[in-house]
XYZ file of C-alpha atoms in Angstrom:
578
model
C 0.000 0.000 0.000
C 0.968 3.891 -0.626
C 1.685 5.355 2.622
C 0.713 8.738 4.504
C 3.013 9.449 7.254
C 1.168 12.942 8.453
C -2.154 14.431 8.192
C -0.938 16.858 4.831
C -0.134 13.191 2.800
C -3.671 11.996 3.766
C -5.654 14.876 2.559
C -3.835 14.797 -0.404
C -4.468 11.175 -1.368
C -8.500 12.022 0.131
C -8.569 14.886 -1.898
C -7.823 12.641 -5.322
C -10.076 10.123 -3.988
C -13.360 12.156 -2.927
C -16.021 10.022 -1.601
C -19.295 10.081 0.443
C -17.962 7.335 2.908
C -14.423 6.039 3.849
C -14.043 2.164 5.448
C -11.354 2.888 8.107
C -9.869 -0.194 9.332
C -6.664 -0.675 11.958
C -3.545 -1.136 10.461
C -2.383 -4.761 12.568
C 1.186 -4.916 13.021
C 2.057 -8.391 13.102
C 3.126 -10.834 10.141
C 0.584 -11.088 6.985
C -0.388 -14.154 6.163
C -2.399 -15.917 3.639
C -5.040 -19.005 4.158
C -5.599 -21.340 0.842
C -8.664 -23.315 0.968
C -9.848 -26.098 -1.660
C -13.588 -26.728 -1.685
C -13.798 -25.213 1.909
C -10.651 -26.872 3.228
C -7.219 -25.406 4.689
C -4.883 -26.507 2.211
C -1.774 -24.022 2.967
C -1.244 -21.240 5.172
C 1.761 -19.182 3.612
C 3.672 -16.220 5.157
C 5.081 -13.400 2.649
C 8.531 -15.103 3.364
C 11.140 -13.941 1.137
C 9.064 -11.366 -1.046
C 8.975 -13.646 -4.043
C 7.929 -17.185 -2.134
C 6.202 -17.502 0.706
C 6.979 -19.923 3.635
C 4.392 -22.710 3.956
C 3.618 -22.635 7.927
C 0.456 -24.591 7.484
C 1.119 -27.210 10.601
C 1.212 -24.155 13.087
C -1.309 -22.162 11.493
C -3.988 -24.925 12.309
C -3.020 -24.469 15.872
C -3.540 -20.755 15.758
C -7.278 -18.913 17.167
C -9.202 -17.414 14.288
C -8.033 -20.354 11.609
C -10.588 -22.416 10.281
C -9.840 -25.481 8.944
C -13.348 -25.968 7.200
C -15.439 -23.708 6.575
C -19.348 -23.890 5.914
C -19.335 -23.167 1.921
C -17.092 -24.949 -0.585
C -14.536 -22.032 -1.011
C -11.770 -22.339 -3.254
C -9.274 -19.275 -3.280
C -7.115 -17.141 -0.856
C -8.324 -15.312 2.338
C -5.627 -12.550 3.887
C -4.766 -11.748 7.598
C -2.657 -11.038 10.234
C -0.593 -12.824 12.805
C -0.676 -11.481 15.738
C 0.514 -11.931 19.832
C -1.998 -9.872 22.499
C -0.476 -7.270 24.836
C -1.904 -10.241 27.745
C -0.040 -13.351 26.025
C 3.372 -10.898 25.723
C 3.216 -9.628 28.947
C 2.492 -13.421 30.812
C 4.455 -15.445 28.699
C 6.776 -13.620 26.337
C 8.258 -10.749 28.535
C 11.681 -11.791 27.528
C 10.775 -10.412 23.690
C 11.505 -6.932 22.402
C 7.497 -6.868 21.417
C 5.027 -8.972 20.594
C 5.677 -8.553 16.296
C 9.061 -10.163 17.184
C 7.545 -12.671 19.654
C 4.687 -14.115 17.065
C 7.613 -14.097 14.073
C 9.234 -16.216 16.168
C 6.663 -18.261 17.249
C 4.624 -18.764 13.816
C 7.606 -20.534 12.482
C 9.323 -22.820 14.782
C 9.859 -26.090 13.313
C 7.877 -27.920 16.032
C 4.621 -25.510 16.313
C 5.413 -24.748 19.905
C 3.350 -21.730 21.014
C 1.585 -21.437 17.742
C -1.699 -21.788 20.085
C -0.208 -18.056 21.770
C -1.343 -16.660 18.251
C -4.230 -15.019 16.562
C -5.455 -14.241 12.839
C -7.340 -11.659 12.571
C -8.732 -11.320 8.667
C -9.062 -8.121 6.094
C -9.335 -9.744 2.594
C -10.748 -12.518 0.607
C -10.628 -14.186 -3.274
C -11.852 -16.769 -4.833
C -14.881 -19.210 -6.096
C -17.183 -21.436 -4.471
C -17.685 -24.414 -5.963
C -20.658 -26.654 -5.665
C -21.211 -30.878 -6.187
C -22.551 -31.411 -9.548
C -24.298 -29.531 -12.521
C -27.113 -27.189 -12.255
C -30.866 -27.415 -13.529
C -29.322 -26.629 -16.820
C -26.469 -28.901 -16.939
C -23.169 -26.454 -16.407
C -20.612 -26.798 -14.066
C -21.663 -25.237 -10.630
C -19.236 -22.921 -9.495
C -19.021 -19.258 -9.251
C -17.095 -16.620 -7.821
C -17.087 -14.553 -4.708
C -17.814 -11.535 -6.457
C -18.395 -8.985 -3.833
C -19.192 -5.382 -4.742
C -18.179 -3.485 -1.444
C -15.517 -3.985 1.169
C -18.168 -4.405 3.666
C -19.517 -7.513 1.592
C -16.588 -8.685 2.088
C -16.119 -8.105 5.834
C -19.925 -9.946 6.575
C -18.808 -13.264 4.346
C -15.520 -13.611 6.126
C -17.585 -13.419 9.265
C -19.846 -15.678 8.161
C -17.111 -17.926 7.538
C -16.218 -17.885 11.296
C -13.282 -15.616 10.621
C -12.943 -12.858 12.792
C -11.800 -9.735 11.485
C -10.348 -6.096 11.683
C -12.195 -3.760 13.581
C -13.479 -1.390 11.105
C -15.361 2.068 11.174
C -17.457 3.786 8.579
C -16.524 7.813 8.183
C -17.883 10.395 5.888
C -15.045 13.210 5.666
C -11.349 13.129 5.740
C -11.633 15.507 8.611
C -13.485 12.607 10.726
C -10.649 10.063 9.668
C -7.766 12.408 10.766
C -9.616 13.573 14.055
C -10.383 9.295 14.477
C -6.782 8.795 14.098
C -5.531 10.933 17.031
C -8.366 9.389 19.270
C -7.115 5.826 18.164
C -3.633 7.239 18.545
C -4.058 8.062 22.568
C -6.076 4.847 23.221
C -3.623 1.947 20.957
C -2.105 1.198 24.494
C -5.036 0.192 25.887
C -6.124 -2.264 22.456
C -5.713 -5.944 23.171
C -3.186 -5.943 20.085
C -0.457 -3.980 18.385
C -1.546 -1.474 15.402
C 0.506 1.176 13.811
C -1.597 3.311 11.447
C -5.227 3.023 9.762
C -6.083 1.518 6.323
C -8.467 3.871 4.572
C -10.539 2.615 1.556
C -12.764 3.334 -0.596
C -16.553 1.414 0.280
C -16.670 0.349 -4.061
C -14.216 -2.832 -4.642
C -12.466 -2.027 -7.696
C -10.633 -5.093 -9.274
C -8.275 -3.184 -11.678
C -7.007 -1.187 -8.899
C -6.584 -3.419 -6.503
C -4.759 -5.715 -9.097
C -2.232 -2.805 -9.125
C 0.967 -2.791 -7.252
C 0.034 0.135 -5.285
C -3.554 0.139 -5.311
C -4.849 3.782 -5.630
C -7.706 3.324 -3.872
C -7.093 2.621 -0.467
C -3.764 3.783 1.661
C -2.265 3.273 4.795
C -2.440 6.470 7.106
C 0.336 5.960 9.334
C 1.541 6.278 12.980
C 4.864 8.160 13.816
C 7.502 7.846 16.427
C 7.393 11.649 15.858
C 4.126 12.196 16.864
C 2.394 11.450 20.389
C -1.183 12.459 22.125
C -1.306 14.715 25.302
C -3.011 17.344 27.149
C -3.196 21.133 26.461
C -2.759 22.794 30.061
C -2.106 26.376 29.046
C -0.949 28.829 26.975
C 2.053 31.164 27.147
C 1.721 34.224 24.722
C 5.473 34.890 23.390
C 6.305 38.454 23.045
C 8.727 39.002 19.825
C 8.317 42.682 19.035
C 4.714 43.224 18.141
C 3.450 40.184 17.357
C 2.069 37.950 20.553
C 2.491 34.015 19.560
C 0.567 31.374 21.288
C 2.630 28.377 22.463
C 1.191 25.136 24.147
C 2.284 24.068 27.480
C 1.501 20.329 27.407
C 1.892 17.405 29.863
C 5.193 15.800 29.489
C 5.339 13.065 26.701
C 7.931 11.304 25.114
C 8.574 12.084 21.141
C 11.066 11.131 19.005
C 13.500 10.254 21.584
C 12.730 13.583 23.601
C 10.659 14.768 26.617
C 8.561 17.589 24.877
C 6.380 19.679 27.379
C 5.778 23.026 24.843
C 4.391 22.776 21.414
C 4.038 25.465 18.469
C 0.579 26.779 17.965
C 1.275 29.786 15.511
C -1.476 31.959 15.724
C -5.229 32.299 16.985
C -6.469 31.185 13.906
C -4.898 27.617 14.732
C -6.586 27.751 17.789
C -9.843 28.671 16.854
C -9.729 26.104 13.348
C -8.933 23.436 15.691
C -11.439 24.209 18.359
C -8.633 23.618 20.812
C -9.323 24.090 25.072
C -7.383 24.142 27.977
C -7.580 20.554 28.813
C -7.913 19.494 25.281
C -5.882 16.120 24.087
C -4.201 16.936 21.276
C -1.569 15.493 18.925
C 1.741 16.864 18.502
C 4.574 16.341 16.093
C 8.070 17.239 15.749
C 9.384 16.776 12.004
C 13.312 18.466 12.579
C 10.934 21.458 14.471
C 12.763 22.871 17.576
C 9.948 23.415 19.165
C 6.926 20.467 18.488
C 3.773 21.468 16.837
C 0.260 20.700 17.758
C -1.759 19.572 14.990
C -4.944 17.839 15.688
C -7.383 17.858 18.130
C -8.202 14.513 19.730
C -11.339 15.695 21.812
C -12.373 18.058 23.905
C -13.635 16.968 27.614
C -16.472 18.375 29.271
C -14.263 20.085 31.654
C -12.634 21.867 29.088
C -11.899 25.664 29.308
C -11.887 28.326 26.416
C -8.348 29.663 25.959
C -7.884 33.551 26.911
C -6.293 35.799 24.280
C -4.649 38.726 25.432
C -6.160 42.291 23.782
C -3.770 44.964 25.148
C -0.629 45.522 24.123
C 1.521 44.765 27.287
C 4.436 47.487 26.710
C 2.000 50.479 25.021
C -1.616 49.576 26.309
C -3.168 49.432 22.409
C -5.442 47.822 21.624
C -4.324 44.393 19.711
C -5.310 43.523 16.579
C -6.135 39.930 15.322
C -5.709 39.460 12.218
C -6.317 35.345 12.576
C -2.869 34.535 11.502
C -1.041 37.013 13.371
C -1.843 39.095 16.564
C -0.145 42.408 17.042
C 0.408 45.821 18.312
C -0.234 47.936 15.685
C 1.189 51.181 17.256
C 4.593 52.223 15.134
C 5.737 53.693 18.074
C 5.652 50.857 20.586
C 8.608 50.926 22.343
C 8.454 46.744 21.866
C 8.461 47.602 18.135
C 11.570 49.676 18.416
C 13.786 47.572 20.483
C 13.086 44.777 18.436
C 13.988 46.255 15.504
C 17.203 47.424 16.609
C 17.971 44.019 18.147
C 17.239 42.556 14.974
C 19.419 44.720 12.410
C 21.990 44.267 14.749
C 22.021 40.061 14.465
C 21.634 40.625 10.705
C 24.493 42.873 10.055
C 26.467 40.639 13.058
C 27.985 43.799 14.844
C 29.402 42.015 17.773
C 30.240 43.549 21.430
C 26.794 44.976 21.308
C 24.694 42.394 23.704
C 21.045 42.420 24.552
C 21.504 44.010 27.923
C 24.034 46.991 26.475
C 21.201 47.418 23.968
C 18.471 47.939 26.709
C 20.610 50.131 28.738
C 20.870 52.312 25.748
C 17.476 52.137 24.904
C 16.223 52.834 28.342
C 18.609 55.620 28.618
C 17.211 57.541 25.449
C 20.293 57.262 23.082
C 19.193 54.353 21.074
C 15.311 54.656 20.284
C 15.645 53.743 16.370
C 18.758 52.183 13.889
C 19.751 55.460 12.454
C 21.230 55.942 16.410
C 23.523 53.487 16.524
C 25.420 55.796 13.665
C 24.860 58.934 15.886
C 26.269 56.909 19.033
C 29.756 58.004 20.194
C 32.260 56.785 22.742
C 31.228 59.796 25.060
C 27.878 58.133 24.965
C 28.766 54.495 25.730
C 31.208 55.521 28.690
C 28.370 57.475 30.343
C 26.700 53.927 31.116
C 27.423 52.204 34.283
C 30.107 49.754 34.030
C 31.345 51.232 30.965
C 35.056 52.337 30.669
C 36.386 54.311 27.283
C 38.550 51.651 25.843
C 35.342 49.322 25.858
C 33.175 52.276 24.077
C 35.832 53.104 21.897
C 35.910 49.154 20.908
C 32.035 48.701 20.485
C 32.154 52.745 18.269
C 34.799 50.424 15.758
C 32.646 47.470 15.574
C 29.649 49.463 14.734
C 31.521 51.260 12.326
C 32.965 47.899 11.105
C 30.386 47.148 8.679
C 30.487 49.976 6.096
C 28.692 47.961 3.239
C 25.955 45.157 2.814
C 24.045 43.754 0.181
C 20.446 44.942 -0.083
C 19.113 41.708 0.784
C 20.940 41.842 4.350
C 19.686 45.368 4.890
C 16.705 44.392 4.004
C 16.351 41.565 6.210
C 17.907 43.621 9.180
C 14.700 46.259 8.859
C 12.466 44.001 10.835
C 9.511 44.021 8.320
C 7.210 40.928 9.039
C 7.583 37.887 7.354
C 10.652 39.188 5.529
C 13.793 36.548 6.876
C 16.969 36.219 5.216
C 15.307 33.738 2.269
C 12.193 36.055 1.747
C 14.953 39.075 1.307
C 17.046 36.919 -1.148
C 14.157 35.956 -3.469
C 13.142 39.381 -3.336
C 16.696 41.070 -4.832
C 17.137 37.970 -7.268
C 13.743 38.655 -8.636
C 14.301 41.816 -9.990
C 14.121 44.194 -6.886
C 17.456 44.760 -6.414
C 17.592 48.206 -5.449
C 15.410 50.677 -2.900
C 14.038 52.518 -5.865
C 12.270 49.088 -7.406
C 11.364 48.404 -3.478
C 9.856 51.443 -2.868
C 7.817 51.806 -5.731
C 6.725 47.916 -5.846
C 2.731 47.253 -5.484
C 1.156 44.397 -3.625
C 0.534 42.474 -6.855
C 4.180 42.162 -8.091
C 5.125 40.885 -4.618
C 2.205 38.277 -5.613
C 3.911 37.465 -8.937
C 6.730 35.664 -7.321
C 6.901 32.375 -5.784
C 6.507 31.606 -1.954
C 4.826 34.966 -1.432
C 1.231 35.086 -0.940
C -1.630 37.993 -0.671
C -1.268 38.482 3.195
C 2.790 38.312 2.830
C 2.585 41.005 -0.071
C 0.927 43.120 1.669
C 3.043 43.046 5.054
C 5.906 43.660 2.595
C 4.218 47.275 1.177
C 3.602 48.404 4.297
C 6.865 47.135 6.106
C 8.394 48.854 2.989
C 6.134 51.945 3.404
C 6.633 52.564 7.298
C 10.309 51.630 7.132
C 11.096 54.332 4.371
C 12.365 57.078 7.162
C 14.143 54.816 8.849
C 16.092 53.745 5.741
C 17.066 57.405 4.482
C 18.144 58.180 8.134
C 20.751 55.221 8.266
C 21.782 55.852 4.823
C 22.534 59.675 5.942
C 24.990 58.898 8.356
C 26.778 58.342 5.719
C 28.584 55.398 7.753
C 27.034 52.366 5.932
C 25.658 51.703 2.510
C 24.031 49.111 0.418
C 26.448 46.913 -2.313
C 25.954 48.232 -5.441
C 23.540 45.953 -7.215
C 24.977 42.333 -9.195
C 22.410 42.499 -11.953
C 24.967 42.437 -15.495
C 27.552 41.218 -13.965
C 29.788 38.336 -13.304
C 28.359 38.374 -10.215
C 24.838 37.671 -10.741
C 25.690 33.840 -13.083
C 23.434 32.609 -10.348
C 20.391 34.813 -10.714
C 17.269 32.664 -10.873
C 18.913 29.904 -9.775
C 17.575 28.063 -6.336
C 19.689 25.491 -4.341
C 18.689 23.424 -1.212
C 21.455 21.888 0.736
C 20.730 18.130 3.339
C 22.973 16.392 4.484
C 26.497 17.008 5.762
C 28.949 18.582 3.434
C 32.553 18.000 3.652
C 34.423 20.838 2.371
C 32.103 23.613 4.482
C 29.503 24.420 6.534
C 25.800 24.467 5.137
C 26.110 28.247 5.906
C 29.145 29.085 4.124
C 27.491 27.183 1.099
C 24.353 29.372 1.202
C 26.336 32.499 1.447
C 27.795 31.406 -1.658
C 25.191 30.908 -3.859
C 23.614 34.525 -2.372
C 27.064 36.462 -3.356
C 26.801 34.630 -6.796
C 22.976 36.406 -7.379
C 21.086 32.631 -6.650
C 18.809 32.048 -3.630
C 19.263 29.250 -0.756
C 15.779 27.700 0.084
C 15.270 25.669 3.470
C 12.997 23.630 1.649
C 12.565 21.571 -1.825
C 9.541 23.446 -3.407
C 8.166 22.308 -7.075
C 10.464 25.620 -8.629
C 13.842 24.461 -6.634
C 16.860 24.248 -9.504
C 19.001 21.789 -7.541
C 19.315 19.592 -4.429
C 22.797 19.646 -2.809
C 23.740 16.606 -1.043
C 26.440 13.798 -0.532
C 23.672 11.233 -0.123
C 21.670 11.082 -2.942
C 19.940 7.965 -2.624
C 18.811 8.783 1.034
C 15.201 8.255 2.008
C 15.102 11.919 3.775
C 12.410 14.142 3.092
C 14.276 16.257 1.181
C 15.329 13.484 -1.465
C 11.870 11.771 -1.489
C 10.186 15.187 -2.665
C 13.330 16.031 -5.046
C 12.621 12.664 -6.768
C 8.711 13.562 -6.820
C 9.184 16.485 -8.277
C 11.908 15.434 -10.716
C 14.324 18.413 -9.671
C 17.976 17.571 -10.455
C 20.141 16.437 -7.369
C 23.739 16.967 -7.323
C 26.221 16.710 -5.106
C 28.839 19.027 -3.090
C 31.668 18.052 -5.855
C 29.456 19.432 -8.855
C 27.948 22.358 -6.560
C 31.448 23.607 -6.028
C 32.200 23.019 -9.706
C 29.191 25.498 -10.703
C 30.543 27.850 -8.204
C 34.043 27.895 -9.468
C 32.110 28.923 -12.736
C 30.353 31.501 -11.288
C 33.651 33.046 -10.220
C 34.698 33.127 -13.414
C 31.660 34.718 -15.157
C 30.720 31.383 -16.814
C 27.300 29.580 -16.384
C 27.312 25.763 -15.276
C 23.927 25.906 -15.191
């Protein structure tokens, strides 16, 4: 079967498979095997062995619960199930096992059929004819086919047949069947056996499709290791210059290999989309995120409280706005705004000696209330601060002044306008806005023209743009730092329109040094491999990371560090590689 590993995959495969009812049945992890009856008897019970031939552990099988070794019609054909050890038969008699998978393994195929009777088969599938003594009324052979129409057809025979089989569920939307998985998710512990996803399916039995390798028409929605159910128990509002980002506090629960107590919630939309409660039981995940991310709801208890959302700005006292996706203080002259921003050109740009608590003295002292100040500071300034001799003010006056020129996507970046990082700045210059003129004068629908950059995006970047425009002519008129003049034409810019996404460890730098590289060369460095990436960088090609699996989907070219450098050594030269 195709598999989904997260929620995104499923609604994808739903969303090419649209139907007015889904059979969701558990996904048993044990050992599949296969019962082969002639004229109603057990002939052969066959695991999937080697791939290509099948081990014939018919002796044992007989001994297992749920195999019949008659059954009530004349059936001729194959019917599929599981093997499978309860959590009760593990824990009594087969503690010394890693799990109860590698327990029944064991078990199912010892030479003797000790412990066979330890095992059940539970059932999922069925094919084949029934066949009946003698001709009919009008003289033909008497046999026909199980033909069944729907999957629950087939379900009720193999019952009838005294199989028992997979506990199935009947759900309408793929919103049900993700919302079903988390609840199934926090209660698996508690089933008498081992399951580690759902098998969704369409209700219609198609034979083509299911004759195909990878039937379309039914998947296997996945558990993760990186994904666990717990408890919502509060909310801390992060404070990150005007914007005010929910984050869950969660009871401790083990993920990927980590004790994870606070989870990413993004915004109040999340909340509200998800219907999400103090108290609810949620799902989390943590895909290479520092901090987790909740993504489901599980339920919602009765004793579940609605989550407060904070309205006042807590520096200023205005009034917040909520926007669903973000929720801010829309006062320009919030000192939270300020400080931020200042903080923020100041990583950019990498000025060192200037720490977060030098830059709140100077900000609470009234010498550094916007960037263009840190060009107006002087040594005179610095030394009046506690603590603060001349030679140290004199040394943090040279590494201010230490930076005299940056390329426009740096000061860009540095201006604190939301949603524009380091990679949003990049694809901006390499588009075509590579100077302030083009940035200034830019509408909301060119911003929308180019990839990754949507309506809400385009418009933060207009009026970051538009409200940042005194700020920028006051740095520039210190006259003590400028912007690079722009690549476009030149040797410089080979790269231009040219995206590269680096995994993996590379030997001859860091990933960093790489990415600065293929910015000074007029190309872009994604995080990501989007549909519109021009290469995947990597020593590892044929590893089953994210990163590769999607490169392969989308057919973009993967190469590794040897021919990345060799395009770069191009680039130096003037000469396109690419």
């Amino acid at each position: 079967q195709s598999k989904a590993a997260d929620p995104e995959s499923f609604a994808a495969w739903a969303m090419k498979n649209p139907s007015s009812q889904y059979l969701v049945q558990y996904k048993l992890d044990g050992a599949s095997i296969e019962l082969q009856y002639r004229n109603g008897k057990l002939e052969k019970a066959v695991t999937r062995g080697d791939g290509i031939i099948g081990d014939d552990i018919t002796p044992n099988a007989r001994r297992m619960a749920g195999v019949a070794s008659e059954l009530p019609e004349p059936f001729s054909g194959g019917v599929r199930g599981e093997v499978l050890m309860s959590h009760e038969v593990h824990r009594t008699k087969y503690a010394d096992k890693v799990n109860c998978r590698n327990a029944a393994n064991g078990l199912m195929k010892r030479k003797d059929g000790t412990g066979s009777e330890d095992l059940q088969v539970i059932c999922y599938d069925a094919a084949g004819t029934i066949f009946k003594d003698g001709p009919d009324s009008e003289g033909a052979k008497n046999d026909k086919p199980v033909a069944f129409q729907t999957e629950m057809e087939k379900l009720a025979w193999l019952q009838k047949m005294g199989f028992q089989t997979v506990q199935t569920v009947v759900l309408e939307k793929p919103e049900e069947i993700i919302e079903y998985r988390g609840k199934i998710m926090a209660s698996r512990k508690d089933l008498p056996f081992d399951i580690d996803g759902l098998v969704i399916k369409l209700p219609e039995i198609d034979p083509e499709d299911a004759a195909k390798p990878r039937p379309e028409k039914q998947i296997a929605f996945k558990f993760s290791l990186e994904e666990a159910v717990t408890t919502l128990i509060a909310i801390e509002w992060s404070e990150s210059g005007v914007n005010y980002t929910p984050i869950g506090i969660v009871e401790p629960v083990r993920l990927a290999g980590t004790t994870v107590q606070r989870a990413n919630l993004c915004n109040p939309d999340m909340i509200r989309t998800m219907r999400l409660k103090i108290g609810s039981r949620v799902v989390i995940v943590k895909r290479g995120e520092i901090i987790p991310k909740i993504e489901t709801l599980v339920e919602n208890p009765p004793n579940a409280k609605e989550i407060d959302q904070p309205v006042i700005c807590s520096q200023c006292g205005t009034a917040l706005i909520d926007e669903g996706t973000r929720l801010y203080c829309p006062n320009q002259a919030c000192p939270k705004r300020v400080l931020h921003r200042i903080e923020k050109w100041i990583a950019t740009l990498d000025i060192r000696e200037l720490g977060d608590v030098l830059i709140q003295k100077l900000f609470d002292a009234g010498k550094l209330r916007s960037i263009a100040d840190l060009y107006r500071l002087t040594a005179d300034d610095l030394a009046s601060l506690e603590r603060m001799g001349p030679v140290l003010a004199r040394k943090i006056i040279r590494s201010i002044e230490a930076v005299r020129e940056v390329p426009l996507e740096v000061f860009l970046a540095g201006l604190d306008i939301e949603g524009v990082g380091p990679l949003i700045a990049r694809n901006l210059v390499s588009s075509g806005f590579n100077s302030l003129e083009k940035l200034f004068s830019a509408r909301e629908e060119d911003f929308l023209a180019l990839n990754g950059i949507g309506s809400i995006m385009a418009k933060g970047i207009v009026d970051g743009i538009s409200e940042c425009r005194g700020e920028i002519e006051a740095i520039l008129a210190s006259g003590k730092i400028q912007i690079q003049a722009a690549a476009a034409g030149s040797a410089d810019a080979v790269l231009a329109g040219k995206s590269f996404c680096f995994t993996g460890e590379l030997v001859s730098m860091k990933r960093q040094e790489a990415e600065k590289l293929v910015s000074r060369f007029g190309g872009v460095a994604k995080s990501s491999v989007t549909k519109d990436l021009s290469f995947l960088v990597t020593n590892e090609p044929e590893s089953g990371s994210d990163k590769n699996r999607k490169a392969r989907q989308y057919g973009i070219p993967v190469i590794s560090e040897t021919e990345f450098l060799s395009i770069i050594d191009g680039a130096r030269q003037g000469i396109s590689k690419v």
